[in-house]
Amino acid sequence: MSELAIEQQNKLGFLDRFLTLWIFLAMGIGVVLGVTFPSQIESLNDAMTVGSTNIPLAIGLILMMYPPLAKVNYGLMGKVLQDKKAVTLSLIMNWLVGPVLMFVLALTFLGDEPGLMTGVILIGLARCIAMVLVWNDIGGGNKEYGAALVALNSVFQIVTYSFFAWLFITVLPPKLGFQGQVVDISMGEIAESVMIYLGIPFLAGFLSRKILVARKGEQWYSEQFIPAVSPMTLIALLATIVLMFSLKGEMIVELPMQVVRVAIPLTIYFVSMFFVSFYIARKMGVPFDKNASIAYTATGNNFELAIAVAIAVFGLNSPEAFAGVIGPLIEVPVLIALVNFTLKMKSRY
């Protein structure tokens, strides 16, 4: 292996080793920036937002997901979908257990706050198609399984999200004595979100492997190119966290109790989804790396879509949008803890 590859691997190892520390530092820096320069950050954010898409955030997420998708051997993805047990478990956890669990938690903890309740339900309905690839990559998941399950989720998301939003937000809450709201979001708008946050990095990763392996060979691609681009994931992750926390730093400081109220059901949700999925898959005899991919996919949520829908339907300063923004702020540290747990479990699996 070349000296460059070894050097890049050492850099990635250093970032991996202290990732939890870097995450919390990034969160702290973001909050400080948001509190110190609130008007400047808000003006910059407005200038860099097109429709409901924040351009710097979109770039950060795309860069974050590109290395994991460049590592995927796309020729093996077809075999993933042949594993009926694993795919069925993933679909049940994502499209039955996840939405129902988040709905129940939202009603239980936020029933007296319809806006926050709706925002949390929107998070539960948006299955993860983006950042889960980062957790899967650094947490020992199977690359091909992770990519295939994310692709499957994206298709289900386009087809079912509008119906689920109508069912869980407009129809069911009034029947249970809670206030319902109308969420009007089209399949086209959801497809646009999927194409931005998943389609672009998917295409870039696929073309990178196809073109570079053909020109340079599999060994060069695996030993030099992948180690060179791998640190991009964690660097982009940290930059994205700074950005997210800076955009809402002032709000987090001014409304700490609302943050806590949203954080409680979200934390219960993330932890429950992960351990239930991990336990069931282990009992089914699913290998560790595939189990990790299923668990991460079941646990994570597409906060980009949830935030975009909340802003488009209820407005930027709505409690629904507030809850949507709090989602990734809670998900990131919780998933980091779960990644560390998974890596420790690997030797005992």
GROMACS .gro file of C-alpha atoms in nm:
model
  349
    1MET     CA    1   0.000   0.000   0.000
    2SER     CA    2   0.130   0.349  -0.086
    3GLU     CA    3   0.244   0.598   0.178
    4LEU     CA    4  -0.043   0.829   0.079
    5ALA     CA    5  -0.300   0.556   0.143
    6ILE     CA    6  -0.145   0.474   0.482
    7GLU     CA    7  -0.138   0.843   0.574
    8GLN     CA    8  -0.504   0.889   0.478
    9GLN     CA    9  -0.605   0.578   0.672
   10ASN     CA   10  -0.425   0.711   0.978
   11LYS     CA   11  -0.611   1.041   0.943
   12LEU     CA   12  -0.944   0.862   0.921
   13GLY     CA   13  -0.851   0.646   1.218
   14PHE     CA   14  -0.769   0.957   1.421
   15LEU     CA   15  -1.104   1.114   1.334
   16ASP     CA   16  -1.285   0.787   1.410
   17ARG     CA   17  -1.109   0.742   1.742
   18PHE     CA   18  -1.225   1.076   1.883
   19LEU     CA   19  -1.544   1.116   1.680
   20THR     CA   20  -1.771   1.164   1.983
   21LEU     CA   21  -1.548   1.446   2.107
   22TRP     CA   22  -1.545   1.616   1.765
   23ILE     CA   23  -1.925   1.585   1.743
   24PHE     CA   24  -1.981   1.762   2.075
   25LEU     CA   25  -1.721   2.026   1.992
   26ALA     CA   26  -1.897   2.091   1.661
   27MET     CA   27  -2.231   2.118   1.842
   28GLY     CA   28  -2.082   2.363   2.091
   29ILE     CA   29  -1.918   2.575   1.822
   30GLY     CA   30  -2.247   2.586   1.631
   31VAL     CA   31  -2.444   2.705   1.935
   32VAL     CA   32  -2.184   2.972   2.018
   33LEU     CA   33  -2.190   3.101   1.660
   34GLY     CA   34  -2.569   3.102   1.657
   35VAL     CA   35  -2.589   3.297   1.982
   36THR     CA   36  -2.305   3.538   1.899
   37PHE     CA   37  -2.398   3.620   1.537
   38PRO     CA   38  -2.772   3.544   1.510
   39SER     CA   39  -2.869   3.816   1.258
   40GLN     CA   40  -2.566   3.759   1.035
   41ILE     CA   41  -2.623   3.383   1.025
   42GLU     CA   42  -2.995   3.429   0.956
   43SER     CA   43  -2.922   3.668   0.668
   44LEU     CA   44  -2.660   3.435   0.524
   45ASN     CA   45  -2.900   3.141   0.559
   46ASP     CA   46  -3.176   3.328   0.374
   47ALA     CA   47  -2.937   3.420   0.094
   48MET     CA   48  -2.819   3.059   0.059
   49THR     CA   49  -3.165   2.898   0.060
   50VAL     CA   50  -3.356   2.815  -0.257
   51GLY     CA   51  -3.717   2.722  -0.190
   52SER     CA   52  -3.697   2.490   0.112
   53THR     CA   53  -3.344   2.368   0.028
   54ASN     CA   54  -3.051   2.511   0.222
   55ILE     CA   55  -2.763   2.500  -0.029
   56PRO     CA   56  -2.471   2.469   0.221
   57LEU     CA   57  -2.659   2.197   0.412
   58ALA     CA   58  -2.736   2.010   0.090
   59ILE     CA   59  -2.369   2.031  -0.020
   60GLY     CA   60  -2.254   1.910   0.322
   61LEU     CA   61  -2.490   1.611   0.315
   62ILE     CA   62  -2.393   1.518  -0.041
   63LEU     CA   63  -2.021   1.534   0.040
   64MET     CA   64  -2.086   1.337   0.358
   65MET     CA   65  -2.259   1.054   0.172
   66TYR     CA   66  -2.032   1.038  -0.132
   67PRO     CA   67  -1.744   0.829   0.020
   68PRO     CA   68  -1.974   0.559   0.167
   69LEU     CA   69  -2.152   0.529  -0.168
   70ALA     CA   70  -1.821   0.523  -0.356
   71LYS     CA   71  -1.719   0.220  -0.145
   72VAL     CA   72  -2.028   0.020  -0.243
   73ASN     CA   73  -1.980  -0.267  -0.486
   74TYR     CA   74  -2.295  -0.208  -0.690
   75GLY     CA   75  -2.265  -0.548  -0.856
   76LEU     CA   76  -2.353  -0.711  -0.521
   77MET     CA   77  -2.662  -0.503  -0.443
   78GLY     CA   78  -2.896  -0.736  -0.630
   79LYS     CA   79  -2.811  -1.017  -0.390
   80VAL     CA   80  -2.922  -0.803  -0.095
   81LEU     CA   81  -3.282  -0.795  -0.213
   82GLN     CA   82  -3.280  -1.176  -0.242
   83ASP     CA   83  -3.245  -1.205   0.136
   84LYS     CA   84  -3.619  -1.204   0.205
   85LYS     CA   85  -3.588  -1.228   0.585
   86ALA     CA   86  -3.363  -0.924   0.622
   87VAL     CA   87  -3.551  -0.711   0.368
   88THR     CA   88  -3.888  -0.798   0.525
   89LEU     CA   89  -3.760  -0.709   0.874
   90SER     CA   90  -3.624  -0.377   0.745
   91LEU     CA   91  -3.951  -0.287   0.572
   92ILE     CA   92  -4.161  -0.377   0.878
   93MET     CA   93  -3.938  -0.174   1.112
   94ASN     CA   94  -3.929   0.125   0.876
   95TRP     CA   95  -4.284   0.141   0.748
   96LEU     CA   96  -4.492  -0.008   1.028
   97VAL     CA   97  -4.314  -0.005   1.364
   98GLY     CA   98  -4.132   0.328   1.314
   99PRO     CA   99  -4.427   0.550   1.213
  100VAL     CA  100  -4.661   0.392   1.471
  101LEU     CA  101  -4.406   0.420   1.754
  102MET     CA  102  -4.328   0.787   1.678
  103PHE     CA  103  -4.702   0.861   1.651
  104VAL     CA  104  -4.768   0.708   1.994
  105LEU     CA  105  -4.471   0.888   2.153
  106ALA     CA  106  -4.572   1.223   1.999
  107LEU     CA  107  -4.927   1.194   2.132
  108THR     CA  108  -4.803   1.078   2.473
  109PHE     CA  109  -4.544   1.349   2.534
  110LEU     CA  110  -4.665   1.637   2.315
  111GLY     CA  111  -5.042   1.594   2.296
  112ASP     CA  112  -5.094   1.938   2.453
  113GLU     CA  113  -4.865   2.100   2.191
  114PRO     CA  114  -5.023   2.021   1.850
  115GLY     CA  115  -4.748   2.198   1.652
  116LEU     CA  116  -4.462   2.014   1.820
  117MET     CA  117  -4.660   1.690   1.806
  118THR     CA  118  -4.709   1.726   1.431
  119GLY     CA  119  -4.342   1.808   1.377
  120VAL     CA  120  -4.231   1.495   1.563
  121ILE     CA  121  -4.478   1.278   1.369
  122LEU     CA  122  -4.338   1.417   1.042
  123ILE     CA  123  -3.991   1.303   1.152
  124GLY     CA  124  -4.119   0.953   1.224
  125LEU     CA  125  -4.276   0.926   0.880
  126ALA     CA  126  -3.958   1.031   0.696
  127ARG     CA  127  -3.741   0.721   0.681
  128CYS     CA  128  -3.368   0.779   0.658
  129ILE     CA  129  -3.211   0.790   0.312
  130ALA     CA  130  -2.907   1.007   0.383
  131MET     CA  131  -2.708   1.027   0.705
  132VAL     CA  132  -2.774   0.660   0.785
  133LEU     CA  133  -2.507   0.578   0.527
  134VAL     CA  134  -2.254   0.762   0.744
  135TRP     CA  135  -2.351   0.566   1.057
  136ASN     CA  136  -2.347   0.245   0.855
  137ASP     CA  137  -2.000   0.323   0.722
  138ILE     CA  138  -1.833   0.409   1.052
  139GLY     CA  139  -2.034   0.160   1.260
  140GLY     CA  140  -1.938  -0.163   1.084
  141GLY     CA  141  -2.247  -0.208   0.868
  142ASN     CA  142  -2.251  -0.391   0.536
  143LYS     CA  143  -2.205  -0.132   0.260
  144GLU     CA  144  -2.412  -0.312  -0.001
  145TYR     CA  145  -2.694  -0.384   0.246
  146GLY     CA  146  -2.697  -0.025   0.366
  147ALA     CA  147  -2.710   0.116   0.013
  148ALA     CA  148  -2.980  -0.130  -0.101
  149LEU     CA  149  -3.202  -0.068   0.202
  150VAL     CA  150  -3.167   0.308   0.161
  151ALA     CA  151  -3.260   0.282  -0.207
  152LEU     CA  152  -3.562   0.070  -0.114
  153ASN     CA  153  -3.667   0.323   0.151
  154SER     CA  154  -3.644   0.606  -0.101
  155VAL     CA  155  -3.895   0.434  -0.332
  156PHE     CA  156  -4.137   0.363  -0.046
  157GLN     CA  157  -4.095   0.720   0.077
  158ILE     CA  158  -4.199   0.873  -0.254
  159VAL     CA  159  -4.504   0.646  -0.278
  160THR     CA  160  -4.628   0.647   0.084
  161TYR     CA  161  -4.520   0.971   0.258
  162SER     CA  162  -4.818   1.183   0.148
  163PHE     CA  163  -5.067   0.912   0.248
  164PHE     CA  164  -4.897   0.850   0.583
  165ALA     CA  165  -4.891   1.224   0.659
  166TRP     CA  166  -5.267   1.240   0.589
  167LEU     CA  167  -5.336   0.929   0.800
  168PHE     CA  168  -5.118   1.004   1.105
  169ILE     CA  169  -5.164   1.384   1.121
  170THR     CA  170  -5.507   1.461   0.971
  171VAL     CA  171  -5.718   1.148   1.035
  172LEU     CA  172  -5.599   0.962   1.347
  173PRO     CA  173  -5.531   1.238   1.607
  174PRO     CA  174  -5.894   1.369   1.614
  175LYS     CA  175  -6.023   1.013   1.652
  176LEU     CA  176  -5.807   0.981   1.964
  177GLY     CA  177  -5.908   1.318   2.110
  178PHE     CA  178  -5.612   1.523   1.982
  179GLN     CA  179  -5.597   1.814   1.738
  180GLY     CA  180  -5.528   1.715   1.377
  181GLN     CA  181  -5.382   1.925   1.096
  182VAL     CA  182  -5.385   1.915   0.718
  183VAL     CA  183  -5.053   1.834   0.552
  184ASP     CA  184  -5.059   1.894   0.176
  185ILE     CA  185  -4.738   1.761   0.023
  186SER     CA  186  -4.714   1.606  -0.323
  187MET     CA  187  -4.521   1.301  -0.440
  188GLY     CA  188  -4.326   1.534  -0.671
  189GLU     CA  189  -4.196   1.744  -0.381
  190ILE     CA  190  -4.091   1.430  -0.194
  191ALA     CA  191  -3.922   1.293  -0.506
  192GLU     CA  192  -3.728   1.620  -0.537
  193SER     CA  193  -3.593   1.580  -0.183
  194VAL     CA  194  -3.496   1.219  -0.253
  195MET     CA  195  -3.315   1.314  -0.574
  196ILE     CA  196  -3.117   1.593  -0.405
  197TYR     CA  197  -3.008   1.410  -0.091
  198LEU     CA  198  -2.978   1.056  -0.228
  199GLY     CA  199  -2.980   1.063  -0.608
  200ILE     CA  200  -2.681   1.295  -0.652
  201PRO     CA  201  -2.438   1.112  -0.417
  202PHE     CA  202  -2.566   0.772  -0.538
  203LEU     CA  203  -2.492   0.865  -0.900
  204ALA     CA  204  -2.152   1.014  -0.807
  205GLY     CA  205  -2.053   0.701  -0.612
  206PHE     CA  206  -2.170   0.466  -0.887
  207LEU     CA  207  -1.988   0.657  -1.163
  208SER     CA  208  -1.670   0.687  -0.955
  209ARG     CA  209  -1.645   0.312  -0.908
  210LYS     CA  210  -1.745   0.227  -1.265
  211ILE     CA  211  -1.510   0.475  -1.436
  212LEU     CA  212  -1.209   0.463  -1.204
  213VAL     CA  213  -1.201   0.084  -1.163
  214ALA     CA  214  -1.217   0.049  -1.541
  215ARG     CA  215  -0.926   0.293  -1.587
  216LYS     CA  216  -0.706   0.228  -1.283
  217GLY     CA  217  -0.809  -0.116  -1.159
  218GLU     CA  218  -0.977  -0.246  -0.843
  219GLN     CA  219  -0.656  -0.245  -0.635
  220TRP     CA  220  -0.578   0.123  -0.704
  221TYR     CA  221  -0.939   0.217  -0.638
  222SER     CA  222  -0.951   0.032  -0.303
  223GLU     CA  223  -0.601   0.115  -0.177
  224GLN     CA  224  -0.553   0.472  -0.297
  225PHE     CA  225  -0.875   0.641  -0.407
  226ILE     CA  226  -1.104   0.524  -0.125
  227PRO     CA  227  -0.855   0.607   0.156
  228ALA     CA  228  -0.804   0.950  -0.005
  229VAL     CA  229  -1.175   1.042  -0.009
  230SER     CA  230  -1.288   0.863   0.311
  231PRO     CA  231  -1.203   1.148   0.554
  232MET     CA  232  -1.445   1.367   0.355
  233THR     CA  233  -1.736   1.192   0.528
  234LEU     CA  234  -1.643   1.287   0.882
  235ILE     CA  235  -1.517   1.634   0.789
  236ALA     CA  236  -1.844   1.710   0.606
  237LEU     CA  237  -2.040   1.561   0.898
  238LEU     CA  238  -1.871   1.795   1.147
  239ALA     CA  239  -1.915   2.098   0.919
  240THR     CA  240  -2.285   2.011   0.873
  241ILE     CA  241  -2.335   1.980   1.250
  242VAL     CA  242  -2.176   2.323   1.305
  243LEU     CA  243  -2.410   2.465   1.041
  244MET     CA  244  -2.724   2.301   1.184
  245PHE     CA  245  -2.653   2.413   1.539
  246SER     CA  246  -2.553   2.766   1.436
  247LEU     CA  247  -2.884   2.812   1.250
  248LYS     CA  248  -3.081   2.730   1.566
  249GLY     CA  249  -2.827   2.816   1.838
  250GLU     CA  250  -3.021   3.116   1.966
  251MET     CA  251  -3.347   2.922   1.968
  252ILE     CA  252  -3.190   2.634   2.162
  253VAL     CA  253  -3.074   2.875   2.431
  254GLU     CA  254  -3.402   3.072   2.447
  255LEU     CA  255  -3.639   2.773   2.446
  256PRO     CA  256  -3.454   2.502   2.638
  257MET     CA  257  -3.769   2.339   2.781
  258GLN     CA  258  -3.926   2.300   2.437
  259VAL     CA  259  -3.603   2.142   2.319
  260VAL     CA  260  -3.619   1.900   2.613
  261ARG     CA  261  -3.985   1.819   2.548
  262VAL     CA  262  -3.910   1.729   2.186
  263ALA     CA  263  -3.588   1.549   2.280
  264ILE     CA  264  -3.755   1.303   2.520
  265PRO     CA  265  -3.981   1.120   2.270
  266LEU     CA  266  -3.713   1.136   2.000
  267THR     CA  267  -3.450   0.979   2.227
  268ILE     CA  268  -3.689   0.703   2.334
  269TYR     CA  269  -3.773   0.644   1.969
  270PHE     CA  270  -3.413   0.621   1.843
  271VAL     CA  271  -3.299   0.389   2.122
  272SER     CA  272  -3.609   0.167   2.102
  273MET     CA  273  -3.594   0.129   1.724
  274PHE     CA  274  -3.226   0.039   1.731
  275PHE     CA  275  -3.238  -0.223   2.005
  276VAL     CA  276  -3.565  -0.383   1.894
  277SER     CA  277  -3.435  -0.414   1.537
  278PHE     CA  278  -3.090  -0.535   1.648
  279TYR     CA  279  -3.237  -0.793   1.887
  280ILE     CA  280  -3.486  -0.937   1.637
  281ALA     CA  281  -3.226  -0.960   1.359
  282ARG     CA  282  -2.982  -1.134   1.592
  283LYS     CA  283  -3.249  -1.386   1.692
  284MET     CA  284  -3.313  -1.444   1.321
  285GLY     CA  285  -2.946  -1.532   1.273
  286VAL     CA  286  -2.862  -1.227   1.060
  287PRO     CA  287  -2.480  -1.172   1.042
  288PHE     CA  288  -2.340  -0.877   1.239
  289ASP     CA  289  -2.266  -0.643   0.949
  290LYS     CA  290  -2.609  -0.692   0.793
  291ASN     CA  291  -2.777  -0.659   1.132
  292ALA     CA  292  -2.599  -0.328   1.189
  293SER     CA  293  -2.720  -0.198   0.851
  294ILE     CA  294  -3.079  -0.297   0.928
  295ALA     CA  295  -3.064  -0.140   1.276
  296TYR     CA  296  -2.915   0.191   1.156
  297THR     CA  297  -3.165   0.211   0.870
  298ALA     CA  298  -3.457   0.148   1.107
  299THR     CA  299  -3.332   0.402   1.361
  300GLY     CA  300  -3.238   0.703   1.146
  301ASN     CA  301  -3.481   0.949   0.990
  302ASN     CA  302  -3.481   1.175   0.686
  303PHE     CA  303  -3.474   1.504   0.874
  304GLU     CA  304  -3.411   1.694   0.548
  305LEU     CA  305  -3.753   1.589   0.418
  306ALA     CA  306  -3.929   1.641   0.752
  307ILE     CA  307  -3.789   1.994   0.786
  308ALA     CA  308  -3.868   2.078   0.422
  309VAL     CA  309  -4.229   1.961   0.461
  310ALA     CA  310  -4.273   2.145   0.793
  311ILE     CA  311  -4.141   2.471   0.645
  312ALA     CA  312  -4.339   2.439   0.322
  313VAL     CA  313  -4.671   2.360   0.495
  314PHE     CA  314  -4.651   2.545   0.828
  315GLY     CA  315  -4.382   2.813   0.780
  316LEU     CA  316  -4.020   2.867   0.882
  317ASN     CA  317  -4.099   2.993   1.233
  318SER     CA  318  -4.368   2.735   1.311
  319PRO     CA  319  -4.348   2.490   1.604
  320GLU     CA  320  -4.364   2.210   1.344
  321ALA     CA  321  -4.042   2.341   1.182
  322PHE     CA  322  -3.888   2.387   1.528
  323ALA     CA  323  -3.950   2.019   1.610
  324GLY     CA  324  -3.812   1.917   1.271
  325VAL     CA  325  -3.488   2.105   1.334
  326ILE     CA  326  -3.449   1.957   1.682
  327GLY     CA  327  -3.471   1.608   1.525
  328PRO     CA  328  -3.118   1.588   1.383
  329LEU     CA  329  -2.975   1.770   1.684
  330ILE     CA  330  -3.093   1.479   1.900
  331GLU     CA  331  -3.032   1.207   1.642
  332VAL     CA  332  -2.663   1.285   1.591
  333PRO     CA  333  -2.537   1.233   1.951
  334VAL     CA  334  -2.775   0.938   2.010
  335LEU     CA  335  -2.663   0.762   1.692
  336ILE     CA  336  -2.299   0.824   1.780
  337ALA     CA  337  -2.359   0.646   2.112
  338LEU     CA  338  -2.532   0.360   1.930
  339VAL     CA  339  -2.243   0.335   1.680
  340ASN     CA  340  -2.002   0.299   1.971
  341PHE     CA  341  -2.226   0.033   2.125
  342THR     CA  342  -2.245  -0.158   1.796
  343LEU     CA  343  -1.868  -0.160   1.753
  344LYS     CA  344  -1.827  -0.297   2.107
  345MET     CA  345  -2.088  -0.563   2.037
  346LYS     CA  346  -1.903  -0.682   1.728
  347SER     CA  347  -1.653  -0.890   1.925
  348ARG     CA  348  -1.933  -1.053   2.132
  349TYR     CA  349  -2.174  -1.114   1.845
   0.00000   0.00000   0.00000
